[in-house]
Short mmCIF file of C-alpha atoms and ligand atoms in Angstrom, two decimals:
data_model
loop_
_atom_site.label_atom_id
_atom_site.label_comp_id
_atom_site.label_asym_id
_atom_site.label_seq_id
_atom_site.Cartn_x
_atom_site.Cartn_y
_atom_site.Cartn_z
CA MET A 140 0.07 -0.04 0.34
CA THR A 141 2.77 2.61 1.05
CA LEU A 142 4.33 1.48 -1.75
CA PHE A 143 1.64 2.31 -4.22
CA ILE A 144 1.05 5.92 -2.67
CA ARG A 145 4.76 6.84 -2.75
CA LEU A 146 4.46 6.01 -6.52
CA ALA A 147 1.37 8.04 -6.88
CA LEU A 148 3.47 11.02 -5.29
CA LEU A 149 6.66 10.15 -7.56
CA PHE A 150 4.05 10.55 -10.39
CA ALA A 151 2.59 13.53 -9.51
CA PHE A 152 6.01 15.36 -9.05
CA SER A 153 7.67 13.92 -12.42
CA PHE A 154 4.49 15.03 -14.73
CA GLY A 155 5.94 16.52 -17.51
CA ALA A 156 9.49 14.84 -17.23
CA GLY A 157 8.88 12.56 -20.23
CA SER A 158 9.69 15.80 -22.56
CA LEU A 159 13.10 16.17 -21.34
CA ALA A 160 16.25 14.38 -22.43
CA ALA A 161 17.80 12.11 -20.54
CA GLN A 162 21.03 14.05 -20.07
CA GLU A 163 18.91 17.38 -19.20
CA ARG A 164 16.82 15.59 -16.41
CA SER A 165 17.08 17.37 -13.06
CA SER A 166 15.52 14.45 -11.45
CA LEU A 167 15.83 10.29 -10.72
CA LEU A 168 11.84 9.52 -11.75
CA PRO A 169 11.00 7.09 -14.32
CA ASP A 170 10.94 9.12 -17.91
CA ILE A 171 7.71 8.16 -19.07
CA PRO A 172 7.27 7.62 -22.75
CA ALA A 173 5.16 10.13 -24.66
CA ALA A 174 1.94 8.20 -26.00
CA SER A 175 -0.03 8.90 -28.90
CA GLY A 176 -4.02 8.87 -29.40
CA GLU A 177 -6.49 10.85 -26.88
CA PRO A 178 -5.50 11.04 -23.55
CA HIS A 179 -7.62 9.05 -20.67
CA ALA A 180 -10.76 10.88 -19.59
CA GLU A 181 -10.38 9.49 -16.20
CA GLY A 182 -6.93 10.93 -16.17
CA ASN A 183 -3.46 9.44 -15.90
CA GLU A 184 -3.45 9.23 -12.06
CA TYR A 185 -6.46 7.13 -12.05
CA TRP A 186 -5.00 4.72 -14.64
CA ARG A 187 -1.47 4.77 -13.10
CA ARG A 188 -2.90 4.01 -9.77
CA ASN A 189 -5.57 1.33 -10.81
CA HIS A 190 -4.26 0.23 -14.80
CA MET A 191 -3.40 -3.65 -13.04
CA ASP A 192 -6.86 -3.71 -11.22
CA LEU A 193 -8.66 -2.70 -14.25
CA MET A 194 -6.77 -5.27 -16.51
CA LYS A 195 -7.47 -7.88 -14.09
CA HIS A 196 -10.84 -7.12 -13.98
CA ASP A 197 -11.51 -7.21 -17.80
CA ARG A 198 -9.19 -10.41 -18.39
CA ASP A 199 -11.34 -12.45 -16.49
CA SER A 200 -14.58 -11.07 -18.35
CA THR A 201 -12.97 -11.78 -21.75
CA LEU A 202 -11.59 -15.05 -20.84
CA ARG A 203 -14.17 -16.63 -18.75
CA ASP A 204 -17.15 -15.03 -20.26
CA GLY A 205 -16.35 -14.26 -23.40
CA ASP A 206 -16.66 -10.61 -23.09
CA ARG A 207 -14.97 -8.89 -25.91
CA GLU A 208 -16.26 -5.27 -25.54
CA ILE A 209 -14.16 -4.60 -22.57
CA ALA A 210 -12.25 -1.50 -21.31
CA ALA A 211 -8.85 -2.31 -20.29
CA SER A 212 -6.68 -4.83 -22.41
CA LEU A 213 -2.74 -5.03 -23.20
CA LYS A 214 -4.10 -4.54 -26.48
CA GLY A 215 -5.44 -1.47 -26.22
CA CYS A 216 -2.64 -0.35 -24.13
CA PHE A 217 -0.58 -0.49 -27.15
CA ASP A 218 -2.61 1.49 -29.23
CA CYS A 219 -1.30 4.44 -27.70
CA HIS A 220 1.25 3.27 -25.79
CA ALA A 221 3.76 1.41 -28.17
CA ALA A 222 7.10 3.01 -27.27
CA LYS A 223 10.07 3.65 -29.54
CA ASP A 224 13.85 3.55 -29.50
CA ASP A 225 16.01 6.25 -30.49
CA ALA A 226 15.47 5.10 -34.11
CA GLY A 227 11.86 5.41 -34.27
CA GLN A 228 11.27 1.59 -34.18
CA VAL A 229 9.07 -0.10 -31.75
CA VAL A 230 10.43 -1.63 -28.93
CA THR A 231 9.47 -5.10 -27.36
CA TYR A 232 9.36 -5.66 -23.30
CA GLU A 233 12.99 -7.04 -23.86
CA SER A 234 13.75 -2.99 -24.33
CA GLU A 235 14.74 -0.75 -21.34
CA GLN A 236 12.81 2.03 -23.52
CA HIS A 237 9.23 -0.32 -23.49
CA PHE A 238 6.69 1.86 -21.91
CA CYS A 239 5.69 -0.56 -19.13
CA ARG A 240 9.49 -1.07 -17.94
CA ALA A 241 9.67 2.98 -17.56
CA CYS A 242 8.06 2.66 -14.24
CA HIS A 243 8.20 -1.01 -13.27
CA ASP A 244 12.16 -1.21 -13.66
CA TYR A 245 12.01 2.08 -11.78
CA VAL A 246 10.03 0.21 -8.81
CA ALA A 247 11.75 -3.24 -9.29
CA VAL A 248 8.72 -4.85 -10.31
CA LYS A 249 9.03 -7.43 -12.94
CA VAL A 250 5.48 -8.53 -14.65
CA ASP A 251 5.06 -11.52 -16.25
CA CYS A 252 2.19 -10.43 -18.89
CA PHE A 253 5.03 -10.83 -21.51
CA MET A 254 5.33 -14.21 -21.35
CA CYS A 255 1.93 -15.21 -23.00
CA HIS A 256 1.22 -11.56 -24.24
CA ARG A 257 2.90 -9.81 -27.44
CA SER A 258 4.32 -6.46 -25.96
CA THR A 259 3.76 -4.80 -29.09
CA PRO A 260 0.69 -3.72 -31.41
CA ASP A 261 -0.52 -6.55 -33.80
CA GLY A 262 1.43 -6.43 -37.06
CA VAL A 263 4.69 -5.66 -35.71
CA ASP A 264 7.53 -8.25 -36.28
CA GLU A 265 9.02 -8.97 -32.63
CA HIS A 266 11.06 -11.86 -34.03
CA ALA A 267 12.87 -9.08 -35.74
CA LEU A 268 13.12 -6.92 -32.89
CA GLN A 269 14.62 -9.69 -30.66
CA ALA A 270 16.63 -11.57 -33.14
CA ALA A 271 19.53 -9.15 -31.86
CA ILE A 272 18.80 -9.57 -27.93
CA LEU A 273 17.56 -12.55 -27.90
CA PRO A 274 19.92 -15.84 -27.46
CA LYS A 275 20.42 -17.67 -30.52
CA LYS A 276 18.99 -21.32 -30.14
CA PRO A 277 21.43 -24.41 -31.00
CA LEU A 278 20.05 -25.57 -34.11
CA ASP A 279 21.50 -29.17 -33.45
CA SER A 280 19.98 -30.46 -29.94
CA THR A 281 24.14 -33.13 -30.07
CA ASP A 282 25.93 -29.86 -30.14
CA VAL A 283 26.30 -29.85 -26.71
CA GLN A 284 28.50 -26.84 -26.24
CA GLY A 285 26.12 -24.64 -27.94
CA VAL A 286 23.43 -26.02 -25.85
CA ILE A 287 25.07 -25.16 -22.55
CA ALA A 288 26.14 -21.51 -24.17
CA TYR A 289 22.18 -20.99 -25.21
CA LEU A 290 21.47 -22.22 -21.49
CA ASN A 291 23.82 -19.67 -19.79
CA GLN A 292 22.64 -16.91 -22.26
CA THR A 293 19.07 -17.65 -21.11
CA GLU A 294 19.74 -17.52 -17.47
CA SER A 295 21.55 -14.43 -17.85
CA LYS A 296 18.12 -12.86 -19.52
CA PRO A 297 16.63 -10.62 -17.08
CA THR A 298 13.44 -10.85 -18.45
CA GLU A 299 13.86 -14.23 -19.49
CA ALA A 300 11.18 -17.00 -18.47
CA GLY A 301 11.93 -19.78 -15.81
CA GLU A 302 14.05 -17.87 -13.22
CA MET B 138 -19.81 2.32 -10.81
CA LYS B 139 -19.64 6.02 -11.52
CA ILE B 140 -17.34 5.69 -14.86
CA PRO B 141 -19.48 3.14 -17.19
CA THR B 142 -16.72 2.71 -20.02
CA LEU B 143 -14.72 0.95 -16.68
CA LYS B 144 -17.50 -1.67 -16.28
CA GLY B 145 -17.39 -2.71 -12.79
CA ALA B 146 -13.46 -2.24 -12.77
CA ASP B 147 -13.57 0.74 -10.24
CA ILE B 148 -15.77 -1.03 -7.55
CA SER B 149 -12.99 -1.66 -4.82
CA ARG B 150 -13.06 -5.36 -3.05
CA ARG B 151 -14.49 -3.41 0.22
CA ASP B 152 -17.74 -1.50 -2.01
CA PHE B 153 -18.06 -5.25 -3.82
CA LEU B 154 -18.40 -7.11 -0.32
CA ARG B 155 -21.11 -4.50 0.92
CA SER B 156 -22.98 -4.46 -1.99
CA GLY B 157 -25.38 -7.61 -1.51
CA ALA B 158 -27.52 -6.94 -4.63
CA ALA B 159 -25.50 -8.84 -7.22
CA VAL B 160 -24.33 -11.80 -5.36
CA ALA B 161 -25.95 -14.97 -4.75
CA THR B 162 -24.57 -17.25 -2.11
CA ALA B 163 -25.16 -20.80 -1.33
CA THR B 164 -23.89 -22.28 1.42
CA LEU B 165 -22.40 -26.05 1.03
CA ALA B 166 -20.92 -26.68 3.95
CA PRO B 167 -20.23 -24.73 7.49
CA GLY B 168 -17.35 -22.30 6.73
CA VAL B 169 -17.66 -23.12 2.48
CA THR B 170 -19.77 -20.48 0.90
CA LEU B 171 -20.13 -20.32 -3.26
CA MET B 172 -20.81 -17.01 -4.63
CA ALA B 173 -22.22 -16.27 -7.81
CA PHE B 174 -21.67 -12.59 -9.00
CA GLY B 175 -24.51 -10.89 -11.36
CA GLY B 176 -23.72 -8.37 -13.40
CA SER B 177 -21.38 -8.97 -16.72
CA GLU B 178 -23.45 -11.71 -18.03
CA ALA B 179 -25.28 -8.87 -19.93
CA HIS B 180 -22.00 -8.40 -21.67
CA ALA B 181 -20.76 -11.63 -21.87
CA ALA B 182 -20.50 -13.26 -25.58
CA ALA B 183 -20.44 -16.89 -24.00
CA ASP B 184 -23.98 -17.77 -23.96
CA ALA B 185 -25.03 -20.89 -21.79
CA ASP B 186 -27.93 -21.48 -24.35
CA LYS B 187 -25.61 -22.56 -26.91
CA ARG B 188 -23.02 -25.54 -27.15
CA TRP B 189 -20.65 -25.02 -30.16
CA GLY B 190 -19.24 -28.06 -31.77
CA LEU B 191 -17.76 -29.78 -34.95
CA LEU B 192 -18.71 -32.14 -36.96
CA ILE B 193 -16.05 -34.25 -38.75
CA ASP B 194 -16.69 -35.98 -41.90
CA ALA B 195 -13.73 -38.52 -42.54
CA ASN B 196 -14.82 -39.57 -45.69
CA LYS B 197 -14.47 -35.60 -46.93
CA CYS B 198 -11.23 -35.41 -45.26
CA ASP B 199 -8.74 -35.74 -48.16
CA ALA B 200 -5.50 -37.57 -46.76
CA ASP B 201 -2.95 -35.20 -48.74
CA CYS B 202 -5.05 -31.99 -47.39
CA ASP B 203 -3.72 -30.20 -44.06
CA ALA B 204 -5.50 -26.76 -44.97
CA CYS B 205 -7.48 -27.21 -41.32
CA VAL B 206 -3.79 -27.56 -39.51
CA SER B 207 -2.08 -24.81 -41.52
CA ALA B 208 -4.80 -22.50 -40.80
CA CYS B 209 -5.00 -23.13 -37.25
CA SER B 210 -1.44 -22.31 -36.61
CA LYS B 211 -1.30 -19.06 -38.79
CA GLU B 212 -4.51 -18.15 -36.93
CA ASN B 213 -3.28 -18.57 -33.26
CA GLY B 214 0.44 -18.24 -33.71
CA TRP B 215 1.53 -21.79 -33.02
CA ALA B 216 4.39 -23.72 -34.95
CA GLY B 217 6.31 -26.55 -34.79
CA GLU B 218 10.02 -26.08 -34.45
CA GLY B 219 11.36 -29.74 -35.76
CA ASN B 220 11.16 -31.13 -32.17
CA PRO B 221 8.07 -33.84 -32.56
CA GLU B 222 8.25 -34.53 -28.84
CA THR B 223 7.96 -30.84 -27.74
CA ASP B 224 6.47 -29.19 -30.85
CA PRO B 225 2.76 -27.47 -29.59
CA GLN B 226 0.05 -29.19 -31.78
CA TRP B 227 -3.59 -27.92 -31.32
CA ILE B 228 -4.82 -29.88 -33.90
CA ARG B 229 -3.40 -32.78 -36.17
CA LYS B 230 -4.35 -35.07 -39.02
CA ILE B 231 -4.59 -38.82 -37.89
CA THR B 232 -4.87 -41.68 -39.99
CA MET B 233 -6.69 -44.75 -39.28
CA GLN B 234 -6.64 -48.19 -40.85
CA ASN B 235 -9.11 -51.04 -40.28
CA THR B 236 -6.63 -54.04 -39.80
CA SER B 237 -9.28 -56.80 -41.36
CA THR B 238 -10.44 -54.45 -44.31
CA GLY B 239 -7.58 -52.48 -44.94
CA ARG B 240 -9.67 -49.38 -45.06
CA GLU B 241 -7.94 -45.78 -44.36
CA VAL B 242 -9.05 -43.10 -43.23
CA THR B 243 -7.52 -39.61 -41.88
CA MET B 244 -9.21 -36.83 -40.09
CA PRO B 245 -8.18 -34.00 -38.10
CA MET B 246 -8.11 -34.46 -34.49
CA MET B 247 -8.24 -31.53 -31.54
CA CYS B 248 -9.59 -30.95 -28.23
CA GLN B 249 -12.98 -32.32 -28.24
CA HIS B 250 -14.46 -29.88 -25.86
CA CYS B 251 -15.90 -32.31 -23.92
CA GLU B 252 -18.75 -31.91 -21.72
CA GLU B 253 -17.35 -33.54 -18.53
CA PRO B 254 -13.82 -32.87 -19.22
CA PRO B 255 -11.24 -34.72 -17.35
CA CYS B 256 -8.80 -31.94 -17.78
CA VAL B 257 -10.90 -29.78 -15.56
CA ASP B 258 -11.50 -32.57 -13.33
CA VAL B 259 -7.87 -32.79 -12.56
CA CYS B 260 -6.65 -29.54 -12.52
CA PRO B 261 -5.66 -28.55 -9.41
CA THR B 262 -5.48 -24.43 -9.95
CA GLY B 263 -8.94 -24.05 -11.78
CA ALA B 264 -7.07 -22.97 -14.80
CA SER B 265 -8.78 -25.71 -17.14
CA PHE B 266 -12.32 -24.85 -17.22
CA LYS B 267 -15.07 -25.05 -19.53
CA ARG B 268 -17.32 -22.21 -20.30
CA VAL B 269 -21.00 -21.97 -20.30
CA ASP B 270 -21.25 -22.51 -23.70
CA GLY B 271 -18.86 -25.72 -23.88
CA ILE B 272 -15.72 -24.62 -24.96
CA VAL B 273 -13.11 -26.06 -22.85
CA LEU B 274 -9.88 -23.48 -22.18
CA VAL B 275 -6.90 -22.92 -20.22
CA ASP B 276 -6.48 -19.92 -18.24
CA LYS B 277 -3.27 -19.36 -18.40
CA HIS B 278 -2.92 -16.35 -15.87
CA THR B 279 -3.63 -19.28 -13.40
CA CYS B 280 -2.11 -22.34 -15.09
CA ILE B 281 1.07 -23.36 -13.00
CA GLY B 282 2.44 -26.17 -16.25
CA CYS B 283 1.84 -29.34 -13.96
CA ARG B 284 0.44 -31.16 -17.07
CA TYR B 285 -2.03 -33.07 -14.85
CA CYS B 286 -4.72 -32.21 -17.71
CA MET B 287 -2.26 -33.65 -20.32
CA MET B 288 -2.13 -36.80 -18.57
CA ALA B 289 -5.99 -36.55 -18.02
CA CYS B 290 -6.91 -35.95 -21.51
CA PRO B 291 -7.71 -39.05 -23.73
CA PHE B 292 -7.22 -37.69 -26.88
CA ASP B 293 -3.65 -36.13 -25.92
CA ALA B 294 -5.12 -32.89 -26.99
CA ARG B 295 -2.90 -30.67 -25.07
CA SER B 296 0.79 -29.61 -25.59
CA PHE B 297 3.02 -27.84 -22.64
CA VAL B 298 4.67 -24.89 -24.38
CA HIS B 299 8.23 -25.46 -23.52
CA GLU B 300 9.99 -22.47 -25.18
CA PRO B 301 9.72 -18.89 -24.52
CA VAL B 302 7.16 -17.32 -27.15
CA ILE B 303 7.08 -13.91 -28.77
CA ASN B 304 5.20 -12.33 -31.22
CA GLN B 305 1.87 -14.01 -30.33
CA LYS B 306 -1.26 -12.99 -32.00
CA SER B 307 -2.97 -10.41 -29.80
CA HIS B 308 -6.20 -12.65 -29.76
CA ALA B 309 -4.25 -16.02 -28.82
CA PRO B 310 -1.90 -15.17 -25.81
CA ARG B 311 0.45 -17.76 -25.22
CA GLY B 312 3.55 -18.75 -22.98
CA GLN B 313 6.66 -20.84 -21.51
CA GLY B 314 5.10 -22.96 -18.77
CA THR B 315 1.52 -23.06 -19.41
CA VAL B 316 -0.57 -25.78 -21.39
CA GLU B 317 -2.64 -24.75 -24.30
CA SER B 318 -5.25 -26.50 -26.68
CA CYS B 319 -7.75 -26.05 -29.37
CA THR B 320 -9.92 -22.92 -28.16
CA LEU B 321 -12.26 -23.14 -30.99
CA CYS B 322 -11.33 -19.97 -32.29
CA VAL B 323 -13.17 -18.92 -29.18
CA HIS B 324 -12.12 -15.24 -30.21
CA ARG B 325 -13.80 -15.79 -33.91
CA ILE B 326 -16.87 -17.29 -32.22
CA ASP B 327 -17.45 -14.27 -29.66
CA LYS B 328 -17.67 -12.01 -32.44
CA GLY B 329 -19.86 -14.37 -34.54
CA GLY B 330 -17.61 -16.27 -36.61
CA ARG B 331 -16.34 -19.88 -37.30
CA PRO B 332 -12.91 -21.75 -36.30
CA ALA B 333 -10.26 -21.10 -38.71
CA CYS B 334 -10.10 -24.84 -39.67
CA VAL B 335 -13.55 -24.99 -40.97
CA GLU B 336 -13.30 -22.13 -43.22
CA ALA B 337 -10.17 -23.35 -44.28
CA CYS B 338 -11.33 -26.65 -44.99
CA GLU B 339 -14.77 -25.21 -46.42
CA ALA B 340 -11.96 -23.34 -48.81
CA THR B 341 -10.68 -26.14 -50.15
CA GLY B 342 -13.64 -27.32 -51.57
CA HIS B 343 -13.81 -30.55 -49.00
CA GLU B 344 -16.16 -29.32 -46.38
CA ALA B 345 -15.24 -32.12 -44.05
CA ILE B 346 -15.80 -29.67 -41.14
CA ILE B 347 -18.95 -28.34 -39.85
CA PHE B 348 -19.42 -26.03 -37.00
CA GLY B 349 -22.43 -25.25 -35.33
CA ASP B 350 -24.63 -24.92 -32.08
CA LEU B 351 -25.53 -28.53 -31.00
CA ARG B 352 -28.43 -26.75 -28.63
CA ASP B 353 -30.11 -25.59 -31.49
CA PRO B 354 -32.22 -28.19 -33.50
CA GLU B 355 -32.24 -26.20 -36.54
CA SER B 356 -28.79 -25.66 -37.06
CA ASP B 357 -27.05 -27.61 -40.12
CA ILE B 358 -24.77 -29.80 -37.49
CA SER B 359 -27.63 -30.67 -35.51
CA LYS B 360 -30.04 -31.45 -38.58
CA ARG B 361 -26.96 -33.70 -39.97
CA LEU B 362 -26.08 -35.33 -36.63
CA ALA B 363 -30.18 -36.09 -36.22
CA GLN B 364 -30.17 -37.78 -40.13
CA TYR B 365 -27.26 -39.47 -40.21
CA PRO B 366 -24.92 -41.91 -38.12
CA SER B 367 -22.14 -40.28 -36.27
CA VAL B 368 -19.95 -41.07 -33.16
CA ALA B 369 -18.03 -39.58 -30.32
CA LEU B 370 -14.72 -41.01 -29.89
CA ARG B 371 -13.94 -42.82 -27.19
CA PRO B 372 -17.77 -43.34 -26.47
CA ASP B 373 -16.93 -45.58 -23.32
CA LEU B 374 -15.62 -42.61 -21.20
CA ASP B 375 -18.98 -40.81 -21.39
CA LEU B 376 -17.41 -37.50 -22.04
CA ASN B 377 -19.93 -36.28 -24.31
CA PRO B 378 -17.42 -34.07 -26.37
CA GLY B 379 -18.89 -31.27 -28.34
CA VAL B 380 -16.70 -32.46 -31.49
CA ARG B 381 -18.23 -35.67 -33.65
CA TYR B 382 -17.10 -37.71 -36.42
CA THR B 383 -18.91 -39.68 -39.34
CA ASN B 384 -17.89 -41.96 -41.55
CA LEU B 385 -15.20 -43.25 -39.82
S1 SF4 C 690 -10.39 -33.46 -25.61
FE1 SF4 C 690 -9.12 -33.49 -23.63
S2 SF4 C 690 -8.39 -31.16 -23.50
FE2 SF4 C 690 -9.95 -31.45 -24.63
S3 SF4 C 690 -12.05 -31.15 -22.88
FE3 SF4 C 690 -11.58 -33.38 -23.86
S4 SF4 C 690 -10.49 -33.79 -21.64
FE4 SF4 C 690 -9.80 -31.84 -21.76
S1 SF4 C 691 -0.97 -27.80 -16.62
FE1 SF4 C 691 -2.79 -25.62 -15.94
S2 SF4 C 691 -4.67 -26.65 -16.80
FE2 SF4 C 691 -2.98 -28.37 -16.97
S3 SF4 C 691 -4.20 -29.24 -14.66
FE3 SF4 C 691 -1.64 -28.07 -14.31
S4 SF4 C 691 -2.66 -25.89 -13.74
FE4 SF4 C 691 -4.46 -26.95 -14.62
#
């Protein structure tokens, strides 16, 4: 609870920090990537405080009851919150520049959402984006050295599954 | 409840427990209470008056065709990586031969969407569940990857995801450490559509798979079931699957 209150306060103070370039920052608060689209009618504070409950509620109605007309979904988030890197390329959750990581990294909260859900809008080729940062799988399972190297790499990836 | 677009999500747990109106409770045993919540049904697409099913005609299924399998793989974003032991299989083609006559038939196999699903019975977390319209799914948010359901399923219909996954379809999330199987393309059904395999089979001209509501006596599938002989696989188990076969 205290964590969330502290978080909310931090966000309140950090409003507008997102427009500053990293080197010009006057604080250590998270640098929230700019969004496209209409602002939230309920305000950013509301969504910062409640997004997890909203999404959890709606995921259950979608999965269990088949309600597809929901307000809070990850797909919906990425309609507007598809953060881009310096080259203008949409980034996946593997990248520190991903929208969700701006705050979750800051408070050292690891979310599991992207073990199953895509972390970019539909149509983006995540394989191409991640080919450079994900460990290469050995093609031949009898290649023992290759398999060991792959397992070591997988282990050292902080957002990789199975830790 | 002030912000209509956020449907129910702004109800805090305390408010929720305080408002008895939409909650029906039944006491099962001292200290054990069953609660049923009203409210979201009005928006839900899963309709308890329907039971979705498939009717597969093995005579019309072409041994050399795998349009249903590739359509499923494309629609739901799963693919083999050349490891038959661990590759996911939401649907596969199987060949059966009558040993005395030599007659061979091929047909697609997938989750049979059992009315009495053993996978749901054995699931320790409640992740395996059956929707009110008969579609059996895995809630990957609660699946712990124990694979009891895979052992319980008589049709080998489920797969365990062994590798990290990216680039999923947004309508078909899937990830390492969870179990998955045919969803009957629930995301399409909820929007009034049909499963991808059914459309793909129809597009080839074979029309070996029919999709429809088994509860509606006027549906194409119910009429055919009423008119022609059909079987449930493993009828000895009394699972009453939603997937039926003819001309086996
Ligand atoms: S076919 Fe297997 S996975 Fe599908 S409902 Fe029946 S027991 Fe469960
Ligand atoms: S693997 Fe997942 S869905 Fe299957 S029985 Fe275990 S928890 Fe349930």
